[in-house]
């Protein structure tokens, strides 16, 4: 049998990113879980991939991981795993990491920020809220940098993103294949490129199936898109709709978990009365009742790829910007069923 990281993760009852961090010893995993993952990997004869096997260590470089304060990088269930991937690569190559967050408002001093980043050997900018003018400024200063979860649209820069639209389309198609025809959508801020792509995937799947879009079944959470935001939006959607949906697709797992709570608070059974699907496959997705059907995003691997790309840029081996689109996979759990 061919043993993969996913095989080890499933056997250990953890996500692939958690298993990867445990095997790499990069932190963020309990001692008990790490021991279990290592033991299972040993029993199965799994040999972890060495992302850095083809590159030599750099001389010590100063790299800043820059984000908007809204993310709270190390506590966010999505971005904390991205950061772990970044750390696993850059620390192995002798880079000194510094974390800097922006307020994302008028209190940020653009000149001060630019001066600070100009002194770095490399920069990884995480998330969609990074100001486009700051990206342009960094590019003009020719400081090596990579964007994560942000393609900056027309700026033609090095970035690592997910196949958001295609993955969302597949998820909605799954709901349609189950027999659902009234499918709601719960999204986030329009300026968030990933959410916009996921909404387009939803629309595309409906169009391909010949289904009309009922605007009563579409809601957006802005500026926040956490569990409680999803719960409020889903409650409003489910109570205002003339004909209640039989399924709901949320643009991230936090919103989906909120939708499950809203449905249950209204006395609806999930998935008996309402199927709910999410996106990202954060740790909580498999822990809620019922466990959430979702799109698995390889968050740790996003960080790894961003780190490796930055190393190649700092080495001078990159000739032109690259938009790296990572694959995803649907994880079928118990929150979706036939209507």
GROMACS .gro file of N, CA and C in nm, residues 80-159:
model
  240
   80UNK      N    1  -0.295   3.051   1.095
   80UNK     CA    2  -0.194   2.995   1.185
   80UNK      C    3  -0.126   2.875   1.121
   81UNK      N    4  -0.201   2.798   1.042
   81UNK     CA    5  -0.142   2.684   0.973
   81UNK      C    6  -0.057   2.729   0.855
   82UNK      N    7  -0.099   2.836   0.788
   82UNK     CA    8  -0.017   2.893   0.681
   82UNK      C    9   0.118   2.938   0.738
   83UNK      N   10   0.113   3.006   0.852
   83UNK     CA   11   0.235   3.054   0.915
   83UNK      C   12   0.326   2.938   0.956
   84UNK      N   13   0.267   2.829   1.005
   84UNK     CA   14   0.347   2.712   1.041
   84UNK      C   15   0.423   2.659   0.920
   85UNK      N   16   0.357   2.660   0.804
   85UNK     CA   17   0.424   2.616   0.682
   85UNK      C   18   0.537   2.708   0.643
   86UNK      N   19   0.513   2.839   0.655
   86UNK     CA   20   0.618   2.937   0.626
   86UNK      C   21   0.738   2.915   0.717
   87UNK      N   22   0.710   2.900   0.846
   87UNK     CA   23   0.817   2.881   0.944
   87UNK      C   24   0.897   2.754   0.916
   88UNK      N   25   0.828   2.647   0.880
   88UNK     CA   26   0.895   2.518   0.861
   88UNK      C   27   1.001   2.525   0.753
   89UNK      N   28   0.977   2.608   0.651
   89UNK     CA   29   1.072   2.622   0.541
   89UNK      C   30   1.180   2.725   0.571
   90UNK      N   31   1.138   2.844   0.609
   90UNK     CA   32   1.235   2.953   0.626
   90UNK      C   33   1.330   2.929   0.742
   91UNK      N   34   1.281   2.870   0.851
   91UNK     CA   35   1.371   2.843   0.963
   91UNK      C   36   1.477   2.741   0.926
   92UNK      N   37   1.442   2.647   0.838
   92UNK     CA   38   1.539   2.547   0.793
   92UNK      C   39   1.646   2.608   0.704
   93UNK      N   40   1.618   2.726   0.651
   93UNK     CA   41   1.714   2.792   0.563
   93UNK      C   42   1.780   2.912   0.630
   94UNK      N   43   1.778   2.913   0.763
   94UNK     CA   44   1.853   3.014   0.837
   94UNK      C   45   1.792   3.152   0.838
   95UNK      N   46   1.663   3.163   0.807
   95UNK     CA   47   1.600   3.295   0.805
   95UNK      C   48   1.549   3.333   0.944
   96UNK      N   49   1.567   3.459   0.978
   96UNK     CA   50   1.512   3.514   1.102
   96UNK      C   51   1.377   3.577   1.070
   97UNK      N   52   1.271   3.525   1.133
   97UNK     CA   53   1.137   3.573   1.103
   97UNK      C   54   1.092   3.679   1.202
   98UNK      N   55   1.030   3.783   1.147
   98UNK     CA   56   0.969   3.888   1.228
   98UNK      C   57   0.824   3.901   1.182
   99UNK      N   58   0.731   3.909   1.278
   99UNK     CA   59   0.590   3.923   1.245
   99UNK      C   60   0.546   4.067   1.268
  100UNK      N   61   0.482   4.123   1.167
  100UNK     CA   62   0.433   4.261   1.178
  100UNK      C   63   0.289   4.265   1.131
  101UNK      N   64   0.205   4.331   1.210
  101UNK     CA   65   0.065   4.346   1.171
  101UNK      C   66   0.034   4.494   1.152
  102UNK      N   67  -0.060   4.520   1.064
  102UNK     CA   68  -0.106   4.655   1.037
  102UNK      C   69  -0.244   4.674   1.098
  103UNK      N   70  -0.274   4.796   1.134
  103UNK     CA   71  -0.407   4.824   1.189
  103UNK      C   72  -0.513   4.819   1.080
  104UNK      N   73  -0.469   4.844   0.956
  104UNK     CA   74  -0.564   4.841   0.845
  104UNK      C   75  -0.653   4.965   0.840
  105UNK      N   76  -0.607   5.074   0.903
  105UNK     CA   77  -0.685   5.197   0.899
  105UNK      C   78  -0.589   5.317   0.892
  106UNK      N   79  -0.643   5.435   0.921
  106UNK     CA   80  -0.563   5.557   0.905
  106UNK      C   81  -0.448   5.568   1.005
  107UNK      N   82  -0.446   5.481   1.106
  107UNK     CA   83  -0.336   5.487   1.203
  107UNK      C   84  -0.206   5.430   1.146
  108UNK      N   85  -0.215   5.355   1.037
  108UNK     CA   86  -0.094   5.305   0.973
  108UNK      C   87  -0.020   5.421   0.905
  109UNK      N   88   0.109   5.428   0.925
  109UNK     CA   89   0.192   5.530   0.862
  109UNK      C   90   0.260   5.466   0.741
  110UNK      N   91   0.210   5.492   0.619
  110UNK     CA   92   0.266   5.426   0.500
  110UNK      C   93   0.416   5.444   0.487
  111UNK      N   94   0.466   5.564   0.515
  111UNK     CA   95   0.609   5.589   0.501
  111UNK      C   96   0.689   5.504   0.599
  112UNK      N   97   0.639   5.494   0.723
  112UNK     CA   98   0.709   5.414   0.824
  112UNK      C   99   0.709   5.267   0.787
  113UNK      N  100   0.594   5.220   0.739
  113UNK     CA  101   0.584   5.078   0.700
  113UNK      C  102   0.679   5.049   0.586
  114UNK      N  103   0.681   5.137   0.485
  114UNK     CA  104   0.769   5.117   0.370
  114UNK      C  105   0.915   5.117   0.412
  115UNK      N  106   0.950   5.206   0.503
  115UNK     CA  107   1.089   5.213   0.549
  115UNK      C  108   1.130   5.085   0.621
  116UNK      N  109   1.039   5.029   0.699
  116UNK     CA  110   1.068   4.906   0.772
  116UNK      C  111   1.085   4.788   0.678
  117UNK      N  112   0.994   4.774   0.583
  117UNK     CA  113   1.000   4.659   0.494
  117UNK      C  114   1.118   4.670   0.399
  118UNK      N  115   1.160   4.793   0.367
  118UNK     CA  116   1.273   4.811   0.276
  118UNK      C  117   1.402   4.757   0.335
  119UNK      N  118   1.408   4.746   0.467
  119UNK     CA  119   1.528   4.697   0.533
  119UNK      C  120   1.534   4.545   0.539
  120UNK      N  121   1.427   4.477   0.496
  120UNK     CA  122   1.421   4.332   0.506
  120UNK      C  123   1.483   4.266   0.381
  121UNK      N  124   1.527   4.143   0.401
  121UNK     CA  125   1.578   4.066   0.287
  121UNK      C  126   1.465   4.002   0.208
  122UNK      N  127   1.350   3.984   0.273
  122UNK     CA  128   1.236   3.924   0.206
  122UNK      C  129   1.109   3.949   0.285
  123UNK      N  130   0.996   3.943   0.218
  123UNK     CA  131   0.867   3.971   0.282
  123UNK      C  132   0.764   3.869   0.233
  124UNK      N  133   0.682   3.820   0.325
  124UNK     CA  134   0.565   3.741   0.288
  124UNK      C  135   0.443   3.816   0.340
  125UNK      N  136   0.356   3.856   0.249
  125UNK     CA  137   0.236   3.931   0.284
  125UNK      C  138   0.117   3.835   0.285
  126UNK      N  139   0.049   3.828   0.398
  126UNK     CA  140  -0.055   3.728   0.417
  126UNK      C  141  -0.193   3.792   0.423
  127UNK      N  142  -0.284   3.747   0.338
  127UNK     CA  143  -0.423   3.790   0.345
  127UNK      C  144  -0.460   3.894   0.241
  128UNK      N  145  -0.591   3.910   0.224
  128UNK     CA  146  -0.641   3.995   0.116
  128UNK      C  147  -0.641   4.143   0.152
  129UNK      N  148  -0.631   4.179   0.282
  129UNK     CA  149  -0.647   4.319   0.320
  129UNK      C  150  -0.523   4.405   0.296
  130UNK      N  151  -0.411   4.343   0.258
  130UNK     CA  152  -0.289   4.421   0.236
  130UNK      C  153  -0.314   4.529   0.130
  131UNK      N  154  -0.279   4.651   0.164
  131UNK     CA  155  -0.304   4.764   0.076
  131UNK      C  156  -0.229   4.749  -0.056
  132UNK      N  157  -0.299   4.772  -0.165
  132UNK     CA  158  -0.238   4.754  -0.298
  132UNK      C  159  -0.124   4.852  -0.321
  133UNK      N  160  -0.135   4.972  -0.266
  133UNK     CA  161  -0.027   5.070  -0.285
  133UNK      C  162   0.099   5.025  -0.212
  134UNK      N  163   0.083   4.958  -0.098
  134UNK     CA  164   0.198   4.904  -0.027
  134UNK      C  165   0.265   4.795  -0.111
  135UNK      N  166   0.183   4.712  -0.174
  135UNK     CA  167   0.238   4.607  -0.261
  135UNK      C  168   0.317   4.670  -0.376
  136UNK      N  169   0.260   4.774  -0.436
  136UNK     CA  170   0.331   4.843  -0.544
  136UNK      C  171   0.463   4.902  -0.495
  137UNK      N  172   0.459   4.961  -0.376
  137UNK     CA  173   0.579   5.024  -0.321
  137UNK      C  174   0.689   4.921  -0.297
  138UNK      N  175   0.652   4.807  -0.239
  138UNK     CA  176   0.750   4.701  -0.214
  138UNK      C  177   0.808   4.652  -0.346
  139UNK      N  178   0.721   4.640  -0.446
  139UNK     CA  179   0.767   4.595  -0.577
  139UNK      C  180   0.865   4.695  -0.638
  140UNK      N  181   0.835   4.824  -0.625
  140UNK     CA  182   0.924   4.927  -0.679
  140UNK      C  183   1.061   4.925  -0.611
  141UNK      N  184   1.062   4.895  -0.483
  141UNK     CA  185   1.187   4.891  -0.409
  141UNK      C  186   1.266   4.763  -0.437
  142UNK      N  187   1.204   4.672  -0.512
  142UNK     CA  188   1.269   4.546  -0.552
  142UNK      C  189   1.309   4.460  -0.432
  143UNK      N  190   1.226   4.465  -0.328
  143UNK     CA  191   1.245   4.374  -0.215
  143UNK      C  192   1.176   4.242  -0.249
  144UNK      N  193   1.243   4.128  -0.238
  144UNK     CA  194   1.178   3.999  -0.268
  144UNK      C  195   1.054   3.979  -0.181
  145UNK      N  196   0.941   3.946  -0.243
  145UNK     CA  197   0.820   3.924  -0.164
  145UNK      C  198   0.727   3.826  -0.233
  146UNK      N  199   0.639   3.766  -0.152
  146UNK     CA  200   0.538   3.672  -0.201
  146UNK      C  201   0.408   3.702  -0.128
  147UNK      N  202   0.297   3.697  -0.200
  147UNK     CA  203   0.165   3.711  -0.139
  147UNK      C  204   0.106   3.573  -0.113
  148UNK      N  205   0.032   3.561  -0.004
  148UNK     CA  206  -0.039   3.437   0.028
  148UNK      C  207  -0.187   3.467   0.046
  149UNK      N  208  -0.272   3.389  -0.020
  149UNK     CA  209  -0.418   3.408  -0.015
  149UNK      C  210  -0.455   3.546  -0.066
  150UNK      N  211  -0.384   3.590  -0.167
  150UNK     CA  212  -0.407   3.722  -0.226
  150UNK      C  213  -0.332   3.725  -0.359
  151UNK      N  214  -0.405   3.740  -0.469
  151UNK     CA  215  -0.337   3.743  -0.598
  151UNK      C  216  -0.316   3.885  -0.650
  152UNK      N  217  -0.362   3.985  -0.572
  152UNK     CA  218  -0.344   4.127  -0.609
  152UNK      C  219  -0.392   4.157  -0.750
  153UNK      N  220  -0.478   4.073  -0.801
  153UNK     CA  221  -0.543   4.092  -0.930
  153UNK      C  222  -0.444   4.122  -1.042
  154UNK      N  223  -0.437   4.247  -1.086
  154UNK     CA  224  -0.360   4.281  -1.207
  154UNK      C  225  -0.217   4.325  -1.178
  155UNK      N  226  -0.165   4.304  -1.058
  155UNK     CA  227  -0.032   4.356  -1.026
  155UNK      C  228   0.081   4.264  -1.072
  156UNK      N  229   0.049   4.142  -1.113
  156UNK     CA  230   0.150   4.049  -1.167
  156UNK      C  231   0.265   4.029  -1.069
  157UNK      N  232   0.234   3.968  -0.957
  157UNK     CA  233   0.335   3.944  -0.853
  157UNK      C  234   0.337   3.795  -0.818
  158UNK      N  235   0.439   3.755  -0.745
  158UNK     CA  236   0.446   3.617  -0.697
  158UNK      C  237   0.341   3.596  -0.588
  159UNK      N  238   0.258   3.495  -0.605
  159UNK     CA  239   0.153   3.471  -0.507
  159UNK      C  240   0.116   3.324  -0.502
   0.00000   0.00000   0.00000
